[in-house]
């Protein structure tokens, strides 16, 4: 398993943020999400420091769906990042974290009236409009409330970023945005401009997730700028902004290439500058929306081994006290992870095992054919790179309690989200009146 951030082997015991996983397990129990706060902060700073230009302002928008808690909002605010939300629930959480709402961008392909009203009432910075119906809804609501709001239009630029089928979003048939190839696209933009309370800033695209190749982004930049130019010429309007979305890839296993965020950002900025010059254009601001690449490697999940089983069919199982309820990604997208026996780092990983959870699903696996040291009851399994889309996608299937999330830094721990309790499980459950 690759070590990230402050991870260390301290006499065979894994240590993160200067805290031993044995202490963490003792204090917070397992399963437990452990967030390396220093690495999150370093990642945020890397984006802020490297996605920068003399030609235009830049904005780093953290895609909160990757992992959202009050602590995350505090860190994003500390480093001057903005926040993406895609639902009323995310908006509410961000608001409750006292994050400045004028730095919040609201997404979603099917925003409800309630959500659009919330954007106006909470003073959300930018609404990224998805479609014609939504333009009309927000335009009318803004008129009713007599409130101005900044908007962008999500467009589908038809670029197929090389990634897993299920998390690819920019095909021509994607449910997100309006296609730039649509004959009606100028009319759609005109519709926005005609609402006096919608202030149109420009276009947004998001070409996929787990992208490692700068080429996809370079192509995206050219397509977006040419399109922006054609709209501003045709409609005789000044378009100030462009948002290129997120999707920067992270290392999960040896099958993934590593992205160097500094180089990747420099190459993007350079390509934007070059293309602007070539097209004889100016923009005031360009934004990007990293999610996974800020928290992915910074989070890991700690489990206890409850037992092992050698099947008649030859597969060796290591049973852990969590599984698809805290990490659905292997079952959902055949996502792969690396793992170690976190209390036996100095023992050779000689066993080939399947790490399985405790849910009533055969697909409840963290991984097949994983190399581990010989596991015994009471050992700790640590799975790396679960910081993004782990907690966010967790569930109560089989009435599992959602684990706690703890931040570690400089030898100290801070509980960010409490473990659920049995009372939580039945707190919304109501008897029939028989
Ligand atoms: C999910 C999402 C992101 C973040 O994607 P990552 O792969 O986590 O970087 C950014 N923008 C939009 C619109 C998204 O839907």
GROMACS .gro file of C-alpha atoms and ligand atoms in nm, residues 47 61-66 84 86 107-108 128 154 167 169 176 204-211 243-249 288-295 388-389, ligand 1:
model
   56
   47UNK     CA    1  -0.462   2.426  -0.593
   61UNK     CA    2  -1.434   2.551  -0.579
   62UNK     CA    3  -1.430   2.242  -0.356
   63UNK     CA    4  -1.690   1.991  -0.477
   64UNK     CA    5  -1.843   1.921  -0.139
   65UNK     CA    6  -2.017   1.602  -0.244
   66UNK     CA    7  -1.679   1.426  -0.219
   84UNK     CA    8  -2.003   2.347  -0.466
   86UNK     CA    9  -2.575   1.993  -0.550
  107UNK     CA   10  -2.538   2.261  -0.909
  108UNK     CA   11  -2.784   1.989  -0.998
  128UNK     CA   12  -2.520   2.677  -1.235
  154UNK     CA   13  -2.383   2.407  -1.766
  167UNK     CA   14  -1.878   0.826  -1.379
  169UNK     CA   15  -2.075   1.268  -1.766
  176UNK     CA   16  -2.627   1.707  -1.741
  204UNK     CA   17  -1.967   2.561  -1.697
  205UNK     CA   18  -1.859   2.213  -1.800
  206UNK     CA   19  -1.751   1.900  -1.616
  207UNK     CA   20  -1.607   1.636  -1.843
  208UNK     CA   21  -1.585   1.342  -1.605
  209UNK     CA   22  -1.404   1.203  -1.304
  210UNK     CA   23  -1.076   1.026  -1.229
  211UNK     CA   24  -0.912   1.196  -1.530
  243UNK     CA   25  -1.583   2.706  -1.509
  244UNK     CA   26  -1.401   2.390  -1.617
  245UNK     CA   27  -1.536   2.154  -1.351
  246UNK     CA   28  -1.338   1.893  -1.157
  247UNK     CA   29  -1.245   1.532  -1.211
  248UNK     CA   30  -0.870   1.538  -1.145
  249UNK     CA   31  -0.764   1.178  -1.086
  288UNK     CA   32  -1.222   2.469  -1.137
  289UNK     CA   33  -1.397   2.228  -0.902
  290UNK     CA   34  -1.170   1.962  -0.752
  291UNK     CA   35  -1.340   1.721  -0.511
  292UNK     CA   36  -1.177   1.379  -0.499
  293UNK     CA   37  -0.824   1.513  -0.544
  294UNK     CA   38  -0.852   1.726  -0.229
  295UNK     CA   39  -0.978   1.461   0.012
  388UNK     CA   40  -1.371   1.097  -0.119
  389UNK     CA   41  -1.712   0.940  -0.185
  435LIG     C1   42  -1.861   1.566  -0.890
  435LIG     C2   43  -1.835   1.696  -0.949
  435LIG     C3   44  -1.712   1.759  -0.932
  435LIG     C4   45  -1.597   1.694  -0.858
  435LIG     O1   46  -1.548   1.583  -0.923
  435LIG     P1   47  -1.417   1.509  -0.865
  435LIG     O2   48  -1.400   1.392  -0.954
  435LIG     O3   49  -1.449   1.470  -0.725
  435LIG     O4   50  -1.307   1.608  -0.871
  435LIG     C5   51  -1.696   1.885  -0.983
  435LIG     N1   52  -1.795   1.949  -1.050
  435LIG     C6   53  -1.915   1.890  -1.070
  435LIG     C7   54  -2.020   1.964  -1.144
  435LIG     C8   55  -1.938   1.763  -1.021
  435LIG     O5   56  -2.058   1.706  -1.043
   0.00000   0.00000   0.00000
